[in-house]
Coordinates of C-alpha atoms and ligand atoms in Angstrom, one line a residue:
M1 CA 27.6 11.8 -18.2
S2 CA 27.9 15.1 -16.0
L3 CA 25.8 18.1 -13.8
E4 CA 27.3 21.1 -13.1
L5 CA 25.8 23.6 -11.1
K6 CA 26.5 27.0 -10.2
A7 CA 25.4 29.8 -8.0
I8 CA 21.6 27.9 -7.5
T9 CA 19.4 29.6 -5.4
K10 CA 15.9 28.8 -4.2
R11 CA 13.0 31.3 -2.7
F12 CA 10.0 30.1 -1.2
G13 CA 7.8 33.8 -1.2
P14 CA 10.3 35.2 2.2
S15 CA 12.7 31.8 2.7
E16 CA 15.5 31.9 0.4
V17 CA 15.9 27.9 0.3
L18 CA 19.0 27.3 -1.2
R19 CA 21.9 30.1 -1.4
G20 CA 23.8 29.7 -3.8
I21 CA 25.4 25.9 -4.5
D22 CA 27.6 25.1 -6.9
L23 CA 28.5 21.3 -7.6
A24 CA 29.6 18.7 -10.1
L25 CA 28.6 15.1 -10.2
V26 CA 30.8 13.6 -12.5
P27 CA 30.9 10.0 -14.1
G28 CA 31.6 6.6 -12.2
S29 CA 31.0 7.7 -9.1
V30 CA 28.1 8.4 -5.8
T31 CA 28.0 10.9 -4.2
A32 CA 26.4 10.7 -0.8
F33 CA 23.9 14.2 0.1
M34 CA 23.6 14.7 3.6
G35 CA 22.1 17.4 5.8
A36 CA 19.1 17.8 8.0
N37 CA 15.4 18.0 8.0
G38 CA 15.1 20.9 5.8
A39 CA 18.7 21.5 4.5
G40 CA 16.6 22.1 0.8
K41 CA 17.7 18.4 -1.0
S42 CA 15.0 17.6 -1.6
T43 CA 14.3 21.3 -3.4
L44 CA 17.9 21.3 -5.1
V45 CA 16.8 17.2 -6.4
R46 CA 13.6 18.8 -7.9
I47 CA 14.9 21.1 -9.8
I48 CA 17.4 19.2 -11.3
A49 CA 14.1 16.9 -12.0
G50 CA 11.7 19.6 -13.5
V51 CA 10.0 20.0 -10.7
H52 CA 10.5 23.0 -9.6
T53 CA 12.9 26.2 -11.4
A54 CA 15.9 27.7 -9.1
T55 CA 15.2 31.7 -8.7
A56 CA 19.1 32.0 -10.4
G57 CA 22.0 30.5 -10.9
S58 CA 22.6 27.4 -14.2
M59 CA 22.8 23.9 -14.5
R60 CA 25.0 22.5 -16.6
L61 CA 24.1 18.7 -18.7
D62 CA 27.4 17.5 -20.3
G63 CA 28.5 21.0 -21.4
R64 CA 25.5 21.9 -22.4
T65 CA 23.1 24.7 -20.1
F66 CA 20.3 22.4 -18.6
A67 CA 17.3 23.9 -18.2
P68 CA 13.8 21.5 -17.8
T69 CA 11.3 23.1 -16.9
S70 CA 9.1 19.7 -16.2
P71 CA 10.2 15.8 -14.9
S72 CA 9.9 14.5 -18.7
D73 CA 12.3 17.1 -20.1
A74 CA 14.4 16.5 -17.8
L75 CA 13.8 12.2 -18.0
R76 CA 14.4 12.8 -21.5
A77 CA 17.9 14.2 -21.3
G78 CA 17.9 10.6 -18.6
V79 CA 17.7 13.1 -15.6
V80 CA 16.2 9.7 -13.4
V81 CA 15.1 10.8 -10.0
V82 CA 13.5 8.9 -7.3
H83 CA 11.4 10.8 -4.7
Q84 CA 11.4 11.2 -1.6
I85 CA 7.4 10.7 -1.4
I86 CA 7.0 7.5 -2.7
N87 CA 3.3 8.5 -4.6
E88 CA 5.4 11.5 -6.5
N89 CA 7.2 7.3 -8.5
V90 CA 3.8 5.2 -8.2
V91 CA 0.4 5.3 -8.4
L92 CA -1.5 3.5 -5.5
T93 CA -5.3 3.0 -6.9
M94 CA -3.3 1.2 -10.4
D95 CA -1.4 -2.3 -10.2
V96 CA 2.1 -2.9 -10.5
L97 CA 1.8 -3.9 -14.4
E98 CA 0.3 0.2 -14.8
N99 CA 2.7 1.5 -12.6
L100 CA 5.8 -0.3 -13.9
M101 CA 4.6 0.3 -17.8
I102 CA 3.3 4.2 -17.2
D103 CA 5.5 5.8 -19.1
R104 CA 4.7 4.2 -22.1
L105 CA 2.1 4.6 -22.1
C106 CA 2.5 9.0 -21.4
A107 CA 4.7 8.2 -24.4
G108 CA 1.9 7.4 -26.5
G109 CA 3.7 4.3 -27.1
A110 CA 1.2 1.1 -27.7
P111 CA -2.6 1.0 -26.4
F112 CA -2.4 0.5 -22.7
F113 CA -5.1 -1.8 -22.7
R114 CA -3.1 -4.0 -24.2
R115 CA -1.1 -5.9 -21.4
A116 CA -0.2 -8.4 -22.5
A117 CA 2.1 -7.4 -25.1
H118 CA 3.8 -5.5 -21.5
R119 CA 3.6 -8.2 -19.4
D120 CA 7.4 -9.4 -19.8
A121 CA 9.2 -6.0 -20.3
A122 CA 7.5 -5.2 -16.5
Q123 CA 8.8 -8.3 -14.8
A124 CA 12.2 -8.0 -16.5
M125 CA 12.4 -4.5 -14.4
L126 CA 11.2 -6.2 -11.2
D127 CA 13.8 -9.4 -11.9
R128 CA 16.5 -6.9 -12.8
I129 CA 16.0 -5.9 -8.7
G130 CA 14.3 -8.8 -7.8
L131 CA 11.2 -8.7 -6.5
D132 CA 8.9 -10.6 -6.2
V133 CA 5.1 -9.7 -6.1
S134 CA 2.1 -10.1 -8.5
L135 CA 2.3 -7.6 -11.4
T136 CA -1.8 -7.4 -11.1
A137 CA -1.9 -6.2 -7.4
E138 CA -3.0 -2.9 -6.7
L139 CA 0.0 -0.9 -5.3
G140 CA -2.1 0.3 -2.7
D141 CA -2.6 -3.2 -0.9
L142 CA 1.1 -4.0 -1.2
P143 CA 3.4 -3.1 1.9
P144 CA 5.2 0.4 1.4
A145 CA 8.6 -1.7 1.2
D146 CA 7.5 -2.8 -2.2
R147 CA 6.0 0.4 -3.4
Q148 CA 9.1 1.2 -3.1
M149 CA 10.7 -1.3 -5.2
V150 CA 8.4 -1.3 -8.1
A151 CA 8.9 2.8 -7.9
I152 CA 12.6 2.0 -8.3
A153 CA 12.7 -0.9 -10.4
R154 CA 10.2 1.6 -12.3
A155 CA 13.1 4.5 -12.5
L156 CA 15.6 2.0 -13.0
A157 CA 13.8 1.1 -16.8
H158 CA 14.5 4.4 -17.9
D159 CA 18.0 4.2 -18.5
P160 CA 20.0 6.9 -16.2
K161 CA 22.6 8.5 -17.6
L162 CA 22.3 10.4 -14.2
L163 CA 20.0 8.8 -11.0
I164 CA 19.7 10.8 -8.2
L165 CA 17.7 8.7 -5.3
D166 CA 16.2 10.4 -2.1
E167 CA 16.3 7.9 0.1
P168 CA 15.6 5.3 -1.2
T169 CA 15.7 2.9 1.7
S170 CA 13.7 4.4 4.4
A171 CA 10.9 1.9 3.6
L172 CA 13.4 -1.4 2.9
S173 CA 14.7 -4.3 5.2
D174 CA 18.8 -4.5 4.8
T175 CA 17.9 -7.8 2.3
E176 CA 15.9 -5.2 -0.1
A177 CA 18.6 -2.4 0.6
E178 CA 21.0 -4.8 -0.2
R179 CA 19.5 -5.6 -4.0
L180 CA 19.4 -1.8 -4.1
F181 CA 22.7 -0.9 -3.3
T182 CA 24.2 -4.0 -5.9
V183 CA 22.1 -2.3 -9.4
I184 CA 23.6 0.8 -8.0
E185 CA 26.8 0.3 -8.3
G186 CA 26.0 -1.7 -11.4
L187 CA 25.5 2.0 -12.7
R188 CA 28.3 3.5 -11.6
D189 CA 30.6 0.7 -12.7
Q190 CA 28.7 2.2 -16.5
G191 CA 30.0 5.4 -15.2
V192 CA 26.6 7.0 -14.7
P193 CA 27.0 9.9 -11.9
I194 CA 24.7 9.0 -8.6
L195 CA 23.5 11.5 -5.8
Y196 CA 22.7 9.6 -2.9
I197 CA 20.5 11.2 -0.3
S198 CA 20.3 9.3 2.6
H199 CA 20.0 9.7 7.2
R200 CA 21.0 6.7 7.0
M201 CA 24.6 6.0 7.6
G202 CA 24.5 2.6 7.4
D203 CA 23.5 3.2 3.6
I204 CA 26.5 6.2 3.3
R205 CA 29.3 3.8 4.8
R206 CA 28.3 1.0 2.3
L207 CA 28.0 3.2 -0.7
A208 CA 29.5 6.4 -1.2
D209 CA 32.6 7.2 -2.9
R210 CA 32.1 11.1 -2.1
I211 CA 29.9 13.0 0.9
V212 CA 28.5 16.4 0.6
T213 CA 26.8 18.1 3.2
L214 CA 24.5 20.2 3.0
R215 CA 23.3 22.5 5.7
D216 CA 20.5 25.9 6.3
G217 CA 21.0 25.8 2.7
R218 CA 24.7 25.9 1.5
I219 CA 27.3 23.7 0.6
T220 CA 29.3 22.9 4.2
G221 CA 31.3 19.7 2.6
D222 CA 33.1 17.9 0.1
F223 CA 34.7 14.9 1.7
V224 CA 35.8 12.3 -1.3
V225 CA 37.7 8.5 -0.2
P226 CA 38.8 7.8 2.4
L227 CA 35.7 9.6 3.8
D228 CA 35.7 11.4 7.2
Y229 CA 31.8 10.5 8.6
D230 CA 32.0 11.9 11.5
A231 CA 33.3 15.5 9.7
A232 CA 30.8 14.5 7.5
V233 CA 28.5 14.2 10.1
R234 CA 30.0 17.9 11.9
A235 CA 29.8 18.8 8.1
M236 CA 26.4 18.7 7.9
L237 CA 24.8 19.8 11.3
G238 CA 27.0 22.5 12.2
M239 CA 28.2 20.2 15.2
A240 CA 29.6 17.2 16.2
L241 CA 26.5 14.5 17.1
D242 CA 25.5 14.6 20.8
D243 CA 26.6 11.3 21.6
A244 CA 26.1 11.2 25.2
A245 CA 24.4 7.5 26.5
H246 CA 21.0 7.9 26.9
A247 CA 20.2 7.5 30.6
R248 CA 17.5 4.3 30.7
V249 CA 14.1 4.0 32.7
P250 CA 13.6 1.0 34.6
A251 CA 11.2 -1.3 33.6
G252 CA 8.0 -0.6 35.7
D253 CA 4.7 -3.0 36.0
P254 CA 3.2 -5.1 33.1
V255 CA 1.2 -2.9 31.0
L256 CA 0.0 -5.2 28.8
R257 CA 0.6 -9.3 28.1
I258 CA 0.8 -11.2 25.2
E259 CA 0.2 -15.3 25.4
G260 CA 0.7 -17.8 22.4
L261 CA -0.4 -15.8 20.1
P262 CA -0.3 -16.2 16.5
V263 CA 1.5 -13.7 14.5
L264 CA 1.5 -15.5 11.2
R265 CA -0.2 -18.1 9.8
G266 CA 1.4 -21.6 10.7
T267 CA 4.6 -20.5 13.3
A268 CA 5.6 -20.4 16.9
P269 CA 2.7 -18.6 19.2
L270 CA 4.4 -15.3 20.6
N271 CA 4.7 -14.8 24.6
L272 CA 5.7 -11.0 25.1
T273 CA 5.0 -8.4 28.4
L274 CA 5.4 -4.4 27.8
H275 CA 6.5 -3.0 31.0
E276 CA 5.5 0.7 31.8
G277 CA 8.3 3.4 31.0
E278 CA 10.2 1.0 28.7
V279 CA 10.6 1.4 25.6
T280 CA 10.6 -1.6 23.9
A281 CA 11.7 -2.1 19.8
I282 CA 10.7 -5.0 17.4
V283 CA 13.4 -5.7 14.6
G284 CA 13.1 -8.1 12.1
L285 CA 13.0 -8.2 8.0
V286 CA 10.3 -7.1 5.7
G287 CA 7.7 -10.3 6.1
A288 CA 8.8 -11.0 9.8
G289 CA 5.3 -10.1 10.7
K290 CA 6.1 -6.6 13.0
T291 CA 3.1 -5.2 11.3
E292 CA 0.9 -8.0 11.6
L293 CA 1.5 -8.1 15.2
A294 CA 1.2 -4.2 15.5
E295 CA -2.2 -4.5 13.5
T296 CA -3.7 -7.4 15.9
L297 CA -3.1 -5.2 18.9
Y298 CA -5.0 -2.4 17.2
G299 CA -7.8 -4.2 16.4
Q300 CA -7.7 -3.7 12.6
R301 CA -6.0 -7.6 12.8
R302 CA -8.2 -10.9 14.6
A303 CA -6.3 -12.6 17.2
T304 CA -6.3 -16.7 16.0
G305 CA -5.7 -17.9 19.1
G306 CA -3.4 -17.2 22.4
R307 CA -4.7 -14.5 25.4
L308 CA -4.0 -10.7 25.7
T309 CA -4.5 -9.2 28.6
L310 CA -4.5 -4.8 29.1
D311 CA -3.9 -4.0 32.3
G312 CA -4.6 -7.2 34.0
A313 CA -8.0 -6.9 32.2
P314 CA -8.7 -9.0 29.1
Y315 CA -8.2 -7.3 25.5
A316 CA -9.7 -8.9 22.3
P317 CA -10.7 -5.3 20.1
V318 CA -12.4 -6.3 16.8
H319 CA -11.1 -2.6 15.8
P320 CA -9.0 0.0 16.1
S321 CA -11.8 2.0 17.8
D322 CA -11.5 -0.7 20.4
A323 CA -8.3 -0.5 21.0
V324 CA -8.3 3.1 21.2
G325 CA -11.3 3.0 23.8
R326 CA -8.9 1.4 26.3
G327 CA -5.7 3.5 25.9
V328 CA -3.8 1.8 22.7
F329 CA -3.3 4.7 20.4
M330 CA -0.7 3.3 16.7
A331 CA 1.3 5.7 14.5
A332 CA 1.2 3.7 10.9
E333 CA 4.5 3.2 8.8
D334 CA 3.2 5.0 5.9
R335 CA 3.3 8.8 6.2
S336 CA 1.8 9.6 2.8
G337 CA -0.6 6.9 2.9
G338 CA -3.0 9.0 5.9
S339 CA -1.2 10.1 8.9
I340 CA -0.4 13.4 7.1
V341 CA -3.9 15.7 5.8
P342 CA -2.6 17.5 3.2
D343 CA -5.0 20.1 3.4
F344 CA -4.5 20.4 7.9
D345 CA -2.1 22.9 8.6
L346 CA 0.9 22.2 10.8
S347 CA -0.8 22.5 14.3
R348 CA -3.8 20.7 13.5
N349 CA -1.8 17.5 11.7
V350 CA -0.4 17.8 15.0
T351 CA -3.6 18.2 17.0
L352 CA -6.0 15.6 13.7
P353 CA -7.1 12.8 16.4
F354 CA -7.6 14.9 19.1
L355 CA -9.6 17.9 17.5
G356 CA -12.8 16.4 20.2
A357 CA -10.4 17.5 23.2
F358 CA -9.6 20.7 21.2
S359 CA -13.2 22.1 21.8
G360 CA -14.6 25.9 22.1
L361 CA -15.6 28.2 20.2
G362 CA -13.4 28.5 17.3
L363 CA -11.6 31.1 18.2
V364 CA -10.4 29.3 21.6
R365 CA -9.9 26.2 19.5
R366 CA -7.7 27.5 17.7
G367 CA -5.4 29.1 20.0
R368 CA -5.2 25.9 21.4
E369 CA -4.6 23.9 18.4
R370 CA -1.5 26.5 18.2
A371 CA -0.2 26.4 21.3
R372 CA 0.0 22.7 21.0
A373 CA 1.6 23.2 17.4
A374 CA 4.5 25.4 18.5
E375 CA 5.8 22.9 21.9
A376 CA 5.8 20.3 19.0
I377 CA 7.6 23.4 16.8
E378 CA 9.6 24.0 20.3
G379 CA 9.7 19.9 22.0
L380 CA 11.2 17.9 18.1
G381 CA 12.7 21.2 16.8
I382 CA 10.3 20.9 13.9
V383 CA 11.7 23.5 10.8
A384 CA 9.3 25.3 9.8
Q385 CA 7.9 29.5 9.5
G386 CA 5.6 28.5 12.3
P387 CA 1.7 26.3 13.4
D388 CA -0.6 28.1 10.4
D389 CA 2.1 26.4 7.8
P390 CA 0.6 24.4 5.5
I391 CA 1.6 20.5 6.0
A392 CA 2.7 20.2 2.5
A393 CA 5.4 22.8 2.7
L394 CA 7.2 21.4 5.4
S395 CA 10.5 18.9 4.2
G396 CA 9.6 14.9 4.7
G397 CA 11.7 14.6 7.9
N398 CA 9.7 17.5 9.1
Q399 CA 6.2 15.6 8.4
Q400 CA 7.4 12.7 10.2
K401 CA 8.3 14.9 12.7
V402 CA 4.5 16.3 13.2
V403 CA 3.4 13.0 13.4
L404 CA 5.3 11.7 16.3
A405 CA 4.6 14.9 17.8
R406 CA 0.3 14.2 17.7
W407 CA 0.8 11.0 19.7
L408 CA 3.9 11.2 21.9
T409 CA 2.1 14.6 23.7
A410 CA -0.8 12.1 24.4
P411 CA -1.3 10.2 27.3
C412 CA -2.0 6.2 26.6
R413 CA -1.4 3.4 27.8
L414 CA 0.8 1.5 24.8
L415 CA 2.4 4.0 22.3
M416 CA 3.2 1.9 19.0
L417 CA 5.1 3.6 16.2
D418 CA 5.6 1.5 12.7
E419 CA 9.3 2.6 12.0
P420 CA 8.7 5.9 13.6
F421 CA 11.8 7.1 11.4
Q422 CA 10.9 7.2 8.0
G423 CA 12.8 10.2 6.9
V424 CA 14.4 11.2 10.0
D425 CA 18.5 13.1 10.4
I426 CA 20.9 11.6 13.2
A427 CA 20.1 15.1 15.2
A428 CA 16.6 14.6 14.5
R429 CA 16.3 11.1 15.6
R430 CA 18.3 11.8 18.9
D431 CA 16.2 14.2 19.3
I432 CA 12.9 12.4 19.5
G433 CA 14.9 9.7 20.9
H434 CA 14.3 11.8 24.4
A435 CA 10.8 13.0 24.1
L436 CA 10.5 8.9 23.3
R437 CA 11.7 8.3 26.9
A438 CA 10.6 11.9 28.3
T439 CA 7.2 11.2 28.3
A440 CA 7.6 7.0 28.7
G441 CA 6.3 7.0 32.4
G442 CA 2.6 6.1 32.1
R443 CA 3.0 3.8 29.4
A444 CA 4.3 1.1 27.3
T445 CA 5.4 2.2 24.3
L446 CA 6.2 -0.4 21.4
I447 CA 8.7 0.8 18.0
L448 CA 8.5 -1.6 15.4
C449 CA 11.8 -1.0 12.8
A450 CA 13.2 -2.7 10.1
D451 CA 16.7 -0.2 10.6
L452 CA 18.9 -2.1 14.1
D453 CA 20.8 1.3 14.3
E454 CA 17.5 2.9 14.3
A455 CA 15.8 0.9 17.5
L456 CA 18.9 0.8 19.1
E457 CA 19.4 4.4 19.2
V458 CA 15.7 4.6 21.1
A459 CA 15.1 1.3 23.2
D460 CA 15.7 0.0 26.6
R461 CA 14.7 -3.6 24.8
I462 CA 15.3 -5.3 22.0
I463 CA 13.3 -8.6 20.4
V464 CA 13.4 -10.0 17.0
L465 CA 11.5 -11.3 15.2
S466 CA 11.1 -13.9 12.5
H467 CA 8.6 -15.6 10.9
G468 CA 6.1 -14.8 13.3
A469 CA 8.5 -16.1 16.5
V470 CA 10.9 -13.6 19.2
V471 CA 13.9 -15.4 18.5
G472 CA 15.5 -12.9 19.7
E473 CA 16.1 -10.3 23.0
H474 CA 18.4 -7.9 24.0
S475 CA 18.7 -5.8 27.0
I476 CA 20.4 -2.3 25.2
G477 CA 23.4 -2.3 28.1
D478 CA 24.5 -6.0 27.5
L479 CA 23.8 -6.8 23.7
S480 CA 25.6 -8.1 20.3
R481 CA 25.0 -5.9 17.1
A482 CA 26.4 -9.1 15.3
A483 CA 24.2 -11.3 17.4
I484 CA 20.6 -10.2 16.3
V485 CA 21.6 -9.0 13.1
Q486 CA 22.4 -13.3 13.0
Q487 CA 18.7 -13.5 14.4
M488 CA 17.2 -11.5 12.1
S489 CA 18.1 -13.4 9.1
S490 CA 17.8 -16.5 10.7
A491 CA 15.1 -18.2 9.5
A492 CA 14.6 -16.0 6.6
Ligands
ATP501 N1 6.6 24.7 -1.9 C1 7.1 24.6 -0.9 N2 6.9 26.2 0.2 C2 7.5 26.6 0.9 N3 8.6 26.1 1.6 C3 8.9 24.9 1.3 C4 8.4 24.2 -0.1 N4 9.2 23.4 -0.1 C5 10.2 23.3 1.1 N5 10.0 24.6 1.2 C6 11.3 24.7 2.7 O1 12.5 24.0 1.7 C7 12.8 23.3 2.9 C8 14.0 22.6 2.3 O2 13.3 22.0 2.4 P1 13.6 20.2 1.5 O3 12.4 19.2 1.6 O4 14.1 20.7 0.1 O5 14.6 20.1 2.6 P2 15.2 18.0 2.5 O6 16.6 19.2 3.5 O7 15.4 17.2 1.6 O8 14.6 17.9 4.3 P3 14.0 16.3 4.4 O9 15.5 16.3 5.4 O10 13.6 16.3 5.8 O11 13.5 15.8 3.2 C9 11.8 23.6 4.0 O12 12.4 24.4 5.5 C10 10.6 23.5 3.4 O13 10.2 23.9 4.5

């Protein structure tokens, strides 16, 4: 199958998001679609998927006019899309089986309650991508990586004639991503055109036969093998990426001491000290215990042994409010799962946990909120019309920057960021890295990352976790990437 787009434009009110897109996707090739946050990538995908209608322009599928008016229209034509926001693909309050079979329900197939009849088909979908989860687990209880894999399994079951993946690996570890890549390559070899959106250069190097770049709603580059990645990044950003080495702040006094903490059941206890001014990244595959460690430090999970000391005093939080009371903050991993409040505008999403601090009469409070949001827009380069924008109108990466802005400006003793770079473009990652370090004095910062490149981008120190234990510690000036990768998978 082939897809041809001609002069596609899209306006949302006064803003022109796509400005005349011409693009052809041909069989048997993986096209990486690169663009900074807010460039218009997801908007184009939504037009192809029948979610939005183009303001002008036309599409042809295998030479025939293609103008889907709904996602099911597009799906019937064989256009399968895995959207960036997981909740657009799956239902968190349903179990895995129901999520995998939901399309058959909608198509009016066998009665939905005849679960047994669907079990084999659903299991085959999971096996195809090597996902080992229970069919009866409620999706909302699974970690984001598993949710994402379920969404992908469901999409692939549609037998795509054209496959579009929007940031499919942002929640995945290297191992899961590799499984996905193998499936994608299989489809490519069967002649399926694939459009692959990612901010991860590692994915693009691994998969792409072609790179198309988008900037401010216009195509600015089209590269084929041998791919010039640096030129693609320049075309995407309109400038070279700033490669200046980070100024590292020397670590100050200890803030948190972790002694003999069992992170996972039956694993060796963990010892680690986090210092003021230092940005420590914990890397590890899914299941290494990163989230469990963070949840224990944040009072969401009881420590079953060991000792925590915060600023020289015992620290044993049993609830996040204990943690916050002692100045320990955490920005959780899943933006669509609660860290963004869709009904609030941009400014209120920035100031959300601190509403009490913005007291005063309504107008005064609102003015302070807007001022804080305006600072965030400026400081982190958030692409938005202004502080009053509905948060849902921001692109995915810009929503993530809003979550980060909320925490970076809040004074605290320990700031934990779980997967802070999901969906954030490479230039923005640098901006966030600068903002993180610029604000790092006076607190310890702990980042949990599945992607090593992201960790290397911002951290002063890398801790490698495997099966709940520290298996490697590297200072940024003196590390071997290969050694870290080896340690990450050592006990897997
Ligand atoms: N429903 C909407 N209403 C108004 N503006 C919108 C809407 N959807 C998207 N936009 C705007 O369109 C622009 C492009 O957004 P889009 O989500 O396509 O970007 P993107 O390239 O996918 O970014 P990211 O990498 O962050 O996902 C953004 O400035 C966004 O604010």
